[in-house]
């Protein structure tokens, strides 16, 4: 009898799998990144060539994501990433490499989360606690109730019905016109109402709150649910992927009791802690007192490894240091790399930096941030700064053939440049190809280095390095000043989601 060789077996197996696959074969992937025929003999050309041929940006993202992993602000893993980033920056020739601390409040650590139905089909499904919310006191059992109240008044209609209940707070079939986002602009009143709603839920004896992830295909999501203040009040809260959440809604709609066992294990630190920004400089020459800041946030959410949010931006900033060292180029102004923390909790690191350095803001030529994942850079949002268009067009001119052409007047407030923009500093976030960022990796359990598109990420590193170089060296200075922006009309969606 002929013994099949292992190679034959695996070939046969592959044949069977292919024959049985319900999915059509994937079309070949065409990269959107233009290929340059040659590099001009200019500083920009040298940087482009160096990064294209010797980029370490993918390796650095993989180190941050695969070796260090999720980097929640306040965690030991973020501290490890910061120590690593400082060592990298020093090895890449930066000076003045240091950390600057600010007060975070309480840290929060994810525990073990679980959920299973005690009625109907008894299935267990994925559940992810919202960060900075209270744990359940071990596994709790409660009957589900759909409570799609959108404000305190609507919530009070449920008085007397919430004790011992686990609430479904998302109603994807809600056809009512949306309420104004964020209280229609009065942030203080909106926040006070949120606290009053939490107080009401706790006083009524609510066990926990479940919300539906906005992502399809089993993707979960997380964000911060509570505060970092030791005096905070929070209800144990979690996201469910759409499939189990919609099943729970269908079961509840049958008007039969639906009972769930839920365990959410996150814990707060005993004491408030400090968080840190990493800072590294390449000193300038004749204009050394002026600074161009290039950055990304080193912190991440913790369902995945924070590969595209935002190990990518952090690695892109470090790649600029590497390319300057490799080419021996010396900028006229000082380059400052800042890897922020606390971005995901509300731009805390960049706000703290701006507050601590407000006397130096006049000396900042510009701030550039890369925080939309792996996608190629196509330009920058000018935040309404029409008066910066001319010099920004100069800054990206050497990149036009690489697909970097867009200078939109759009205001994007979702990442760390916004902390500088609001005090009048020209500060711009890169416009990037979305790839699968907002539909996939962003804040979900899918944020792993598998989703890197190396050619696009390397183009992004080229774009950020060259635009930064041009801003460091051009004779002109970008005009400062706060930009008057009309308040958003009530109910209008936020212009861009927060990376
Ligand atoms: Zn981000």
Tab-separated table of C-alpha atoms and ligand atoms in Angstrom:
chain	number	residue	atom	x	y	z
A	1	UNK	CA	0.000	0.000	0.000
A	2	UNK	CA	1.269	3.424	-0.900
A	3	UNK	CA	1.827	5.568	2.197
A	4	UNK	CA	0.913	9.169	1.454
A	5	UNK	CA	3.739	11.566	2.230
A	6	UNK	CA	3.035	14.472	4.625
A	7	UNK	CA	3.338	16.883	1.689
A	8	UNK	CA	0.733	14.910	-0.216
A	9	UNK	CA	-1.537	14.929	2.833
A	10	UNK	CA	-1.364	18.679	3.285
A	11	UNK	CA	-1.945	19.246	-0.431
A	12	UNK	CA	-4.962	16.947	-0.314
A	13	UNK	CA	-6.242	18.737	2.775
A	14	UNK	CA	-5.791	22.131	1.135
A	15	UNK	CA	-7.727	20.820	-1.876
A	16	UNK	CA	-10.606	19.652	0.322
A	17	UNK	CA	-10.679	22.932	2.252
A	18	UNK	CA	-10.676	24.949	-0.951
A	19	UNK	CA	-13.458	22.845	-2.418
A	20	UNK	CA	-15.521	23.346	0.738
A	21	UNK	CA	-14.806	27.062	1.289
A	22	UNK	CA	-17.997	29.114	1.231
A	23	UNK	CA	-15.971	32.253	0.457
A	24	UNK	CA	-14.998	33.356	-3.042
A	25	UNK	CA	-11.246	33.661	-3.637
A	26	UNK	CA	-10.038	37.145	-2.594
A	27	UNK	CA	-9.265	39.539	-5.425
A	28	UNK	CA	-5.576	40.517	-5.638
A	29	UNK	CA	-4.924	43.578	-3.462
A	30	UNK	CA	-3.928	46.688	-5.382
A	31	UNK	CA	-1.978	49.174	-3.291
A	32	UNK	CA	-3.154	52.785	-3.467
A	33	UNK	CA	0.413	53.994	-2.798
A	34	UNK	CA	2.033	55.516	-5.922
A	35	UNK	CA	5.476	54.181	-6.810
A	36	UNK	CA	8.064	56.913	-7.324
A	37	UNK	CA	10.313	56.467	-10.362
A	38	UNK	CA	13.221	58.282	-8.718
A	39	UNK	CA	14.139	60.406	-5.740
A	40	UNK	CA	15.296	63.997	-6.175
A	41	UNK	CA	18.699	64.916	-4.755
A	42	UNK	CA	17.165	67.087	-2.039
A	43	UNK	CA	16.803	66.568	1.726
A	44	UNK	CA	13.190	65.486	1.126
A	45	UNK	CA	14.317	63.056	-1.574
A	46	UNK	CA	16.968	61.604	0.752
A	47	UNK	CA	14.393	61.079	3.510
A	48	UNK	CA	11.910	59.462	1.109
A	49	UNK	CA	14.535	57.049	-0.191
A	50	UNK	CA	15.927	56.211	3.232
A	51	UNK	CA	12.482	55.379	4.655
A	52	UNK	CA	11.368	53.437	1.573
A	53	UNK	CA	14.500	51.300	1.559
A	54	UNK	CA	15.283	50.839	5.265
A	55	UNK	CA	12.074	51.543	7.202
A	56	UNK	CA	11.813	50.026	10.676
A	57	UNK	CA	8.299	51.315	11.233
A	58	UNK	CA	6.559	47.943	10.870
A	59	UNK	CA	9.053	46.267	13.215
A	60	UNK	CA	8.455	48.955	15.845
A	61	UNK	CA	4.671	48.597	15.633
A	62	UNK	CA	5.079	44.827	15.987
A	63	UNK	CA	7.309	45.291	19.018
A	64	UNK	CA	4.801	47.595	20.721
A	65	UNK	CA	1.797	45.433	19.829
A	66	UNK	CA	3.130	41.870	19.980
A	67	UNK	CA	5.812	42.169	22.677
A	68	UNK	CA	4.362	44.832	24.996
A	69	UNK	CA	0.684	44.627	24.096
A	70	UNK	CA	-2.254	46.725	25.269
A	71	UNK	CA	-1.138	50.003	26.858
A	72	UNK	CA	-3.957	51.399	28.938
A	73	UNK	CA	-3.012	54.724	30.537
A	74	UNK	CA	-2.026	54.030	34.131
A	75	UNK	CA	-0.906	50.458	33.347
A	76	UNK	CA	2.495	48.820	33.796
A	77	UNK	CA	2.445	47.900	30.110
A	78	UNK	CA	2.301	51.565	29.129
A	79	UNK	CA	5.200	52.257	31.509
A	80	UNK	CA	7.126	49.462	29.763
A	81	UNK	CA	6.341	50.980	26.356
A	82	UNK	CA	7.512	54.397	27.563
A	83	UNK	CA	10.822	52.989	28.821
A	84	UNK	CA	11.277	51.209	25.478
A	85	UNK	CA	10.412	54.350	23.467
A	86	UNK	CA	12.918	56.463	25.420
A	87	UNK	CA	15.660	53.896	24.839
A	88	UNK	CA	14.793	53.808	21.120
A	89	UNK	CA	14.793	57.619	20.852
A	90	UNK	CA	18.225	57.829	22.537
A	91	UNK	CA	19.621	55.119	20.271
A	92	UNK	CA	18.260	57.065	17.273
A	93	UNK	CA	20.230	60.159	18.254
A	94	UNK	CA	17.637	62.221	20.128
A	95	UNK	CA	18.681	64.335	23.108
A	96	UNK	CA	16.731	65.752	26.054
A	97	UNK	CA	14.877	62.411	26.149
A	98	UNK	CA	12.657	62.411	29.212
A	99	UNK	CA	9.196	61.855	30.629
A	100	UNK	CA	6.849	64.506	31.943
A	101	UNK	CA	4.290	63.437	34.524
A	102	UNK	CA	0.747	64.657	35.127
A	103	UNK	CA	-2.005	63.568	37.501
A	104	UNK	CA	-4.259	60.892	35.994
A	105	UNK	CA	-6.558	60.103	38.924
A	106	UNK	CA	-7.405	56.467	39.545
A	107	UNK	CA	-5.988	53.805	37.232
A	108	UNK	CA	-8.227	50.954	36.080
A	109	UNK	CA	-7.334	47.349	35.206
A	110	UNK	CA	-9.507	45.007	33.142
A	111	UNK	CA	-10.455	41.751	34.839
A	112	UNK	CA	-12.289	38.675	33.610
A	113	UNK	CA	-15.683	39.360	32.065
A	114	UNK	CA	-18.300	36.706	31.353
A	115	UNK	CA	-21.965	36.404	30.495
A	116	UNK	CA	-24.361	33.483	30.037
A	117	UNK	CA	-28.082	33.150	29.652
A	118	UNK	CA	-29.822	31.368	32.510
A	119	UNK	CA	-33.030	31.022	30.481
A	120	UNK	CA	-33.845	30.127	26.828
A	121	UNK	CA	-30.811	28.673	25.003
A	122	UNK	CA	-28.297	29.094	27.863
A	123	UNK	CA	-25.515	30.365	25.615
A	124	UNK	CA	-22.335	32.067	26.826
A	125	UNK	CA	-21.200	35.072	24.814
A	126	UNK	CA	-18.534	37.744	24.699
A	127	UNK	CA	-18.949	40.782	26.923
A	128	UNK	CA	-16.410	43.587	27.498
A	129	UNK	CA	-16.572	45.915	30.439
A	130	UNK	CA	-16.394	49.656	29.806
A	131	UNK	CA	-13.156	50.919	31.299
A	132	UNK	CA	-13.355	52.981	34.480
A	133	UNK	CA	-16.679	51.470	35.520
A	134	UNK	CA	-17.283	49.475	38.702
A	135	UNK	CA	-17.030	45.684	38.791
A	136	UNK	CA	-19.987	43.489	39.619
A	137	UNK	CA	-19.689	41.956	43.096
A	138	UNK	CA	-18.747	38.583	41.579
A	139	UNK	CA	-21.242	36.935	39.207
A	140	UNK	CA	-24.653	38.597	39.482
A	141	UNK	CA	-27.937	37.244	38.153
A	142	UNK	CA	-30.667	39.503	36.928
A	143	UNK	CA	-33.594	39.761	34.581
A	144	UNK	CA	-33.083	41.889	31.480
A	145	UNK	CA	-35.029	45.063	30.780
A	146	UNK	CA	-34.804	47.302	27.702
A	147	UNK	CA	-34.342	50.865	28.972
A	148	UNK	CA	-33.746	53.101	25.959
A	149	UNK	CA	-34.143	56.332	27.933
A	150	UNK	CA	-32.034	59.111	26.467
A	151	UNK	CA	-32.171	61.637	29.283
A	152	UNK	CA	-33.051	61.886	32.980
A	153	UNK	CA	-36.708	62.621	32.339
A	154	UNK	CA	-37.148	59.532	30.145
A	155	UNK	CA	-35.207	57.437	32.668
A	156	UNK	CA	-37.391	58.529	35.564
A	157	UNK	CA	-40.361	56.916	33.791
A	158	UNK	CA	-38.758	53.553	34.786
A	159	UNK	CA	-38.858	54.381	38.514
A	160	UNK	CA	-39.640	51.316	40.630
A	161	UNK	CA	-38.872	48.803	37.824
A	162	UNK	CA	-35.049	48.676	37.889
A	163	UNK	CA	-34.228	46.856	41.137
A	164	UNK	CA	-32.128	43.735	40.486
A	165	UNK	CA	-32.300	44.295	36.714
A	166	UNK	CA	-29.608	44.206	34.039
A	167	UNK	CA	-30.468	46.935	31.556
A	168	UNK	CA	-30.202	46.871	27.771
A	169	UNK	CA	-29.414	50.539	27.090
A	170	UNK	CA	-29.087	50.478	23.276
A	171	UNK	CA	-32.184	50.292	21.106
A	172	UNK	CA	-30.965	49.970	17.506
A	173	UNK	CA	-34.593	50.154	16.314
A	174	UNK	CA	-35.248	53.512	17.981
A	175	UNK	CA	-36.932	55.647	15.313
A	176	UNK	CA	-37.249	58.801	17.425
A	177	UNK	CA	-35.421	61.904	16.158
A	178	UNK	CA	-31.975	62.096	17.817
A	179	UNK	CA	-31.460	64.346	20.817
A	180	UNK	CA	-28.735	66.977	20.476
A	181	UNK	CA	-25.324	65.409	21.026
A	182	UNK	CA	-23.511	66.399	24.190
A	183	UNK	CA	-26.550	68.368	25.388
A	184	UNK	CA	-26.460	70.632	22.313
A	185	UNK	CA	-23.226	72.330	23.325
A	186	UNK	CA	-23.764	72.954	27.060
A	187	UNK	CA	-21.171	70.418	28.198
A	188	UNK	CA	-21.448	71.168	31.928
A	189	UNK	CA	-25.233	70.672	31.915
A	190	UNK	CA	-24.864	67.490	29.849
A	191	UNK	CA	-22.295	66.035	32.262
A	192	UNK	CA	-24.430	66.965	35.292
A	193	UNK	CA	-27.358	65.112	33.716
A	194	UNK	CA	-25.183	62.037	33.082
A	195	UNK	CA	-24.190	61.998	36.776
A	196	UNK	CA	-27.856	62.401	37.804
A	197	UNK	CA	-28.820	59.450	35.563
A	198	UNK	CA	-26.089	57.277	37.113
A	199	UNK	CA	-27.237	58.299	40.592
A	200	UNK	CA	-30.823	57.384	39.673
A	201	UNK	CA	-29.793	53.929	38.353
A	202	UNK	CA	-27.802	53.199	41.531
A	203	UNK	CA	-30.560	54.466	43.840
A	204	UNK	CA	-33.087	52.293	42.020
A	205	UNK	CA	-30.895	49.183	42.552
A	206	UNK	CA	-29.802	48.540	38.937
A	207	UNK	CA	-27.297	45.652	38.736
A	208	UNK	CA	-25.562	46.503	35.476
A	209	UNK	CA	-25.917	48.165	32.084
A	210	UNK	CA	-25.282	46.541	28.676
A	211	UNK	CA	-24.787	48.389	25.407
A	212	UNK	CA	-24.467	47.206	21.823
A	213	UNK	CA	-21.160	47.546	19.988
A	214	UNK	CA	-21.494	49.741	16.928
A	215	UNK	CA	-19.319	47.302	14.956
A	216	UNK	CA	-20.612	44.403	12.894
A	217	UNK	CA	-19.472	40.790	12.609
A	218	UNK	CA	-18.845	39.968	16.247
A	219	UNK	CA	-16.636	42.962	16.904
A	220	UNK	CA	-16.693	44.359	20.375
A	221	UNK	CA	-15.779	47.869	21.427
A	222	UNK	CA	-14.620	49.708	24.500
A	223	UNK	CA	-14.303	53.209	25.786
A	224	UNK	CA	-14.220	54.887	29.195
A	225	UNK	CA	-17.496	54.637	31.060
A	226	UNK	CA	-16.785	56.325	34.364
A	227	UNK	CA	-14.494	58.878	35.908
A	228	UNK	CA	-11.017	58.695	37.396
A	229	UNK	CA	-12.027	60.773	40.412
A	230	UNK	CA	-11.961	58.749	43.662
A	231	UNK	CA	-15.408	60.230	44.452
A	232	UNK	CA	-16.885	58.990	41.145
A	233	UNK	CA	-20.065	56.924	40.955
A	234	UNK	CA	-20.472	54.294	38.235
A	235	UNK	CA	-22.778	51.424	37.340
A	236	UNK	CA	-21.081	48.198	36.133
A	237	UNK	CA	-21.306	48.567	32.333
A	238	UNK	CA	-20.296	46.552	29.295
A	239	UNK	CA	-20.467	46.287	25.509
A	240	UNK	CA	-21.803	43.227	23.706
A	241	UNK	CA	-21.162	42.415	20.052
A	242	UNK	CA	-24.246	42.967	17.898
A	243	UNK	CA	-25.198	39.308	17.427
A	244	UNK	CA	-25.713	38.336	21.091
A	245	UNK	CA	-27.125	41.782	21.889
A	246	UNK	CA	-29.768	41.553	19.159
A	247	UNK	CA	-30.612	38.016	20.317
A	248	UNK	CA	-31.251	39.385	23.822
A	249	UNK	CA	-33.501	42.081	22.337
A	250	UNK	CA	-35.484	39.438	20.422
A	251	UNK	CA	-35.873	37.333	23.558
A	252	UNK	CA	-37.006	40.325	25.641
A	253	UNK	CA	-39.524	41.221	22.902
A	254	UNK	CA	-41.204	37.810	23.470
A	255	UNK	CA	-42.404	39.178	26.829
A	256	UNK	CA	-40.971	36.169	28.671
A	257	UNK	CA	-38.435	36.558	31.503
A	258	UNK	CA	-34.840	36.619	30.187
A	259	UNK	CA	-32.292	36.053	32.918
A	260	UNK	CA	-28.569	36.586	32.608
A	261	UNK	CA	-25.553	35.775	34.763
A	262	UNK	CA	-22.971	38.530	34.376
A	263	UNK	CA	-19.526	39.024	35.815
A	264	UNK	CA	-17.448	42.159	35.168
A	265	UNK	CA	-14.055	42.112	36.866
A	266	UNK	CA	-12.358	45.513	36.326
A	267	UNK	CA	-10.645	47.090	39.312
A	268	UNK	CA	-9.580	50.608	40.265
A	269	UNK	CA	-6.211	51.449	41.796
A	270	UNK	CA	-6.274	52.147	45.536
A	271	UNK	CA	-4.740	55.596	45.055
A	272	UNK	CA	-4.589	58.193	42.260
A	273	UNK	CA	-1.573	57.718	39.979
A	274	UNK	CA	0.460	59.827	37.581
A	275	UNK	CA	0.668	59.344	33.828
A	276	UNK	CA	3.523	60.399	31.541
A	277	UNK	CA	4.390	61.822	28.128
A	278	UNK	CA	7.652	60.825	26.424
A	279	UNK	CA	9.617	63.708	24.902
A	280	UNK	CA	12.705	63.575	22.657
A	281	UNK	CA	14.462	66.360	20.727
A	282	UNK	CA	16.703	66.792	17.713
A	283	UNK	CA	18.142	70.263	18.355
A	284	UNK	CA	17.887	72.812	15.575
A	285	UNK	CA	20.703	74.948	14.178
A	286	UNK	CA	20.159	78.665	13.394
A	287	UNK	CA	16.450	78.605	14.428
A	288	UNK	CA	16.863	76.218	17.371
A	289	UNK	CA	14.546	78.205	19.645
A	290	UNK	CA	11.588	77.370	17.375
A	291	UNK	CA	10.029	73.903	17.550
A	292	UNK	CA	8.086	71.543	15.292
A	293	UNK	CA	6.287	68.842	17.276
A	294	UNK	CA	5.589	65.447	15.693
A	295	UNK	CA	3.687	62.876	17.674
A	296	UNK	CA	1.322	60.037	18.262
A	297	UNK	CA	-0.161	58.494	21.368
A	298	UNK	CA	1.591	55.546	22.946
A	299	UNK	CA	-1.410	54.584	25.076
A	300	UNK	CA	-4.100	52.297	23.692
A	301	UNK	CA	-7.326	50.570	24.579
A	302	UNK	CA	-6.964	47.060	25.870
A	303	UNK	CA	-9.225	44.658	23.952
A	304	UNK	CA	-6.546	44.280	21.291
A	305	UNK	CA	-2.860	45.213	21.242
A	306	UNK	CA	-3.206	48.835	20.106
A	307	UNK	CA	-1.362	48.149	16.836
A	308	UNK	CA	-3.239	50.655	14.682
A	309	UNK	CA	-4.383	52.884	17.560
A	310	UNK	CA	-1.772	54.113	17.896
A	311	UNK	CA	1.445	52.110	17.820
A	312	UNK	CA	1.458	53.169	14.163
A	313	UNK	CA	1.678	56.904	14.945
A	314	UNK	CA	4.266	56.320	17.662
A	315	UNK	CA	6.425	54.211	15.332
A	316	UNK	CA	6.057	56.774	12.530
A	317	UNK	CA	7.417	59.491	14.857
A	318	UNK	CA	10.386	57.285	15.840
A	319	UNK	CA	11.005	56.508	12.155
A	320	UNK	CA	11.519	60.238	11.529
A	321	UNK	CA	14.326	60.198	14.129
A	322	UNK	CA	15.843	57.151	12.435
A	323	UNK	CA	15.710	58.711	8.965
A	324	UNK	CA	17.327	61.950	10.177
A	325	UNK	CA	20.135	59.993	11.829
A	326	UNK	CA	20.666	57.765	8.785
A	327	UNK	CA	20.785	60.696	6.340
A	328	UNK	CA	22.760	62.981	8.669
A	329	UNK	CA	20.337	65.835	7.945
A	330	UNK	CA	20.331	68.625	10.556
A	331	UNK	CA	17.147	70.712	10.832
A	332	UNK	CA	17.161	74.497	11.319
A	333	UNK	CA	14.382	74.419	13.915
A	334	UNK	CA	14.256	71.947	16.810
A	335	UNK	CA	12.309	68.737	16.206
A	336	UNK	CA	10.400	67.532	19.262
A	337	UNK	CA	8.895	64.054	19.210
A	338	UNK	CA	6.120	63.629	21.786
A	339	UNK	CA	4.489	60.281	22.480
A	340	UNK	CA	1.409	61.140	24.505
A	341	UNK	CA	-0.552	59.116	27.018
A	342	UNK	CA	-4.148	59.491	28.160
A	343	UNK	CA	-5.258	60.283	24.597
A	344	UNK	CA	-8.030	57.712	24.830
A	345	UNK	CA	-9.359	59.226	28.055
A	346	UNK	CA	-9.770	62.706	26.534
A	347	UNK	CA	-6.411	63.954	25.183
A	348	UNK	CA	-5.125	64.119	28.773
A	349	UNK	CA	-1.412	63.961	27.945
A	350	UNK	CA	-1.425	66.631	25.257
A	351	UNK	CA	-3.649	68.903	27.361
A	352	UNK	CA	-1.225	68.502	30.278
A	353	UNK	CA	1.727	69.279	27.978
A	354	UNK	CA	0.079	72.447	26.628
A	355	UNK	CA	-0.811	73.576	30.161
A	356	UNK	CA	2.717	72.953	31.484
A	357	UNK	CA	4.365	74.660	28.476
A	358	UNK	CA	1.923	77.470	27.722
A	359	UNK	CA	4.681	80.092	27.863
A	360	UNK	CA	6.448	78.249	25.002
A	361	UNK	CA	3.503	77.932	22.613
A	362	UNK	CA	4.559	80.988	20.556
A	363	UNK	CA	7.782	79.147	19.695
A	364	UNK	CA	5.920	76.184	18.192
A	365	UNK	CA	5.994	76.381	14.400
A	366	UNK	CA	3.489	73.530	13.999
A	367	UNK	CA	2.274	70.240	15.453
A	368	UNK	CA	1.672	67.169	13.265
A	369	UNK	CA	-0.112	64.023	14.496
A	370	UNK	CA	-0.535	60.587	12.867
A	371	UNK	CA	-3.441	58.707	14.494
A	372	UNK	CA	-5.736	57.015	11.982
A	373	UNK	CA	-4.106	53.626	11.783
A	374	UNK	CA	-2.095	52.039	9.023
A	375	UNK	CA	-3.594	53.858	6.029
A	376	UNK	CA	-1.531	55.996	3.673
A	377	UNK	CA	-1.366	59.731	4.377
A	378	UNK	CA	-3.268	61.846	1.857
A	379	UNK	CA	-2.889	65.289	3.417
A	380	UNK	CA	-3.794	67.284	6.520
A	381	UNK	CA	-6.909	68.837	8.018
A	382	UNK	CA	-6.192	72.564	8.358
A	383	UNK	CA	-8.693	73.094	11.225
A	384	UNK	CA	-10.150	76.123	9.445
A	385	UNK	CA	-6.700	77.771	9.211
A	386	UNK	CA	-6.903	79.087	5.657
A	387	UNK	CA	-3.952	81.376	6.473
A	388	UNK	CA	-1.736	78.277	6.897
A	389	UNK	CA	-2.591	76.821	3.497
A	390	UNK	CA	0.296	78.392	1.571
A	391	UNK	CA	3.067	77.163	3.869
A	392	UNK	CA	1.421	73.776	4.414
A	393	UNK	CA	1.201	73.392	0.619
A	394	UNK	CA	4.972	74.056	0.548
A	395	UNK	CA	5.477	71.480	3.315
A	396	UNK	CA	3.722	68.729	1.363
A	397	UNK	CA	4.913	69.737	-2.127
A	398	UNK	CA	7.730	67.118	-2.161
A	399	UNK	CA	5.048	64.530	-1.319
A	400	UNK	CA	2.501	65.329	-4.020
A	401	UNK	CA	3.667	62.489	-6.277
A	402	UNK	CA	3.314	60.119	-3.320
A	403	UNK	CA	-0.392	60.917	-3.061
A	404	UNK	CA	-0.176	63.616	-0.372
A	405	UNK	CA	-2.170	66.500	-1.817
A	406	UNK	CA	-5.205	67.224	0.329
A	407	UNK	CA	-5.387	70.313	2.559
A	408	UNK	CA	-8.929	70.350	3.854
A	409	UNK	CA	-10.311	73.165	5.994
A	410	UNK	CA	-12.122	70.528	8.069
A	411	UNK	CA	-11.773	70.598	11.845
A	412	UNK	CA	-10.845	67.290	13.434
A	413	UNK	CA	-10.881	67.333	17.213
A	414	UNK	CA	-10.373	63.653	17.948
A	415	UNK	CA	-6.664	63.475	18.651
A	416	UNK	CA	-3.797	65.264	20.350
A	417	UNK	CA	-3.213	68.100	17.862
A	418	UNK	CA	-6.554	69.500	19.098
A	419	UNK	CA	-5.038	70.401	22.481
A	420	UNK	CA	-2.642	72.761	20.661
A	421	UNK	CA	-5.205	73.990	18.134
A	422	UNK	CA	-7.481	75.303	20.872
A	423	UNK	CA	-4.733	77.591	22.208
A	424	UNK	CA	-3.976	78.983	18.769
A	425	UNK	CA	-1.051	76.812	17.625
A	426	UNK	CA	-1.176	75.536	14.012
A	427	UNK	CA	-1.690	71.837	14.696
A	428	UNK	CA	-2.837	69.307	12.142
A	429	UNK	CA	-3.812	65.635	12.011
A	430	UNK	CA	-2.937	63.568	8.966
A	431	UNK	CA	-5.797	62.593	6.652
A	432	UNK	CA	-5.333	58.875	6.060
A	433	UNK	CA	-6.885	56.076	4.031
A	434	UNK	CA	-9.308	54.474	6.477
A	435	UNK	CA	-8.351	50.873	5.487
A	436	UNK	CA	-10.362	48.989	8.150
A	437	UNK	CA	-9.878	51.503	10.965
A	438	UNK	CA	-13.295	52.892	11.898
A	439	UNK	CA	-15.118	49.744	10.778
A	440	UNK	CA	-12.677	47.351	12.395
A	441	UNK	CA	-9.554	47.824	14.462
A	442	UNK	CA	-10.374	51.089	16.270
A	443	UNK	CA	-11.102	50.314	19.982
A	444	UNK	CA	-12.000	46.683	19.159
A	445	UNK	CA	-10.502	43.262	19.880
A	446	UNK	CA	-9.291	43.211	16.256
A	447	UNK	CA	-6.505	45.766	16.808
A	448	UNK	CA	-3.554	43.481	16.101
A	449	UNK	CA	-0.569	43.920	13.810
A	450	UNK	CA	-2.199	41.577	11.258
A	451	UNK	CA	-4.055	44.609	10.008
A	452	UNK	CA	-0.955	46.601	9.099
A	453	UNK	CA	-0.574	47.489	5.441
A	454	UNK	CA	3.209	47.850	5.327
A	455	UNK	CA	3.378	49.820	2.079
A	456	UNK	CA	0.773	52.304	3.306
A	457	UNK	CA	2.355	52.639	6.739
A	458	UNK	CA	5.784	53.246	5.178
A	459	UNK	CA	4.251	55.895	2.888
A	460	UNK	CA	2.777	57.466	6.051
A	461	UNK	CA	6.209	57.511	7.671
A	462	UNK	CA	7.642	59.143	4.536
A	463	UNK	CA	4.854	61.724	4.521
A	464	UNK	CA	5.186	62.659	8.187
A	465	UNK	CA	9.006	62.811	8.052
A	466	UNK	CA	9.111	65.006	4.931
A	467	UNK	CA	6.273	67.358	5.953
A	468	UNK	CA	7.973	67.744	9.339
A	469	UNK	CA	11.339	68.363	7.672
A	470	UNK	CA	9.913	71.082	5.443
A	471	UNK	CA	8.245	72.804	8.439
A	472	UNK	CA	11.545	72.597	10.323
A	473	UNK	CA	13.470	74.308	7.553
A	474	UNK	CA	11.224	76.718	5.641
A	475	UNK	CA	11.993	80.435	6.138
A	476	UNK	CA	8.341	81.300	6.831
A	477	UNK	CA	6.426	80.837	10.069
A	478	UNK	CA	2.897	79.498	10.216
A	479	UNK	CA	0.517	82.154	11.601
A	480	UNK	CA	-0.863	81.478	15.083
A	481	UNK	CA	-4.231	82.499	16.540
A	482	UNK	CA	-7.455	80.863	17.608
A	483	UNK	CA	-9.994	80.196	14.878
A	484	UNK	CA	-13.614	81.230	15.427
A	485	UNK	CA	-15.759	78.218	14.607
A	486	UNK	CA	-19.533	78.265	14.520
A	487	UNK	CA	-21.105	76.100	17.233
A	488	UNK	CA	-22.521	72.893	15.786
A	489	UNK	CA	-26.287	72.991	15.352
A	490	UNK	CA	-28.191	70.783	17.788
A	491	UNK	CA	-28.405	67.177	16.659
A	492	UNK	CA	-25.714	67.410	14.017
A	493	UNK	CA	-23.255	64.555	14.064
A	494	UNK	CA	-19.672	65.139	15.177
A	495	UNK	CA	-17.572	66.023	12.116
A	496	UNK	CA	-15.095	63.188	12.622
A	497	UNK	CA	-14.874	60.300	15.051
A	498	UNK	CA	-12.184	60.285	17.708
A	499	UNK	CA	-9.212	58.150	16.786
B	1	LIG	ZN1	-5.823	57.001	18.580
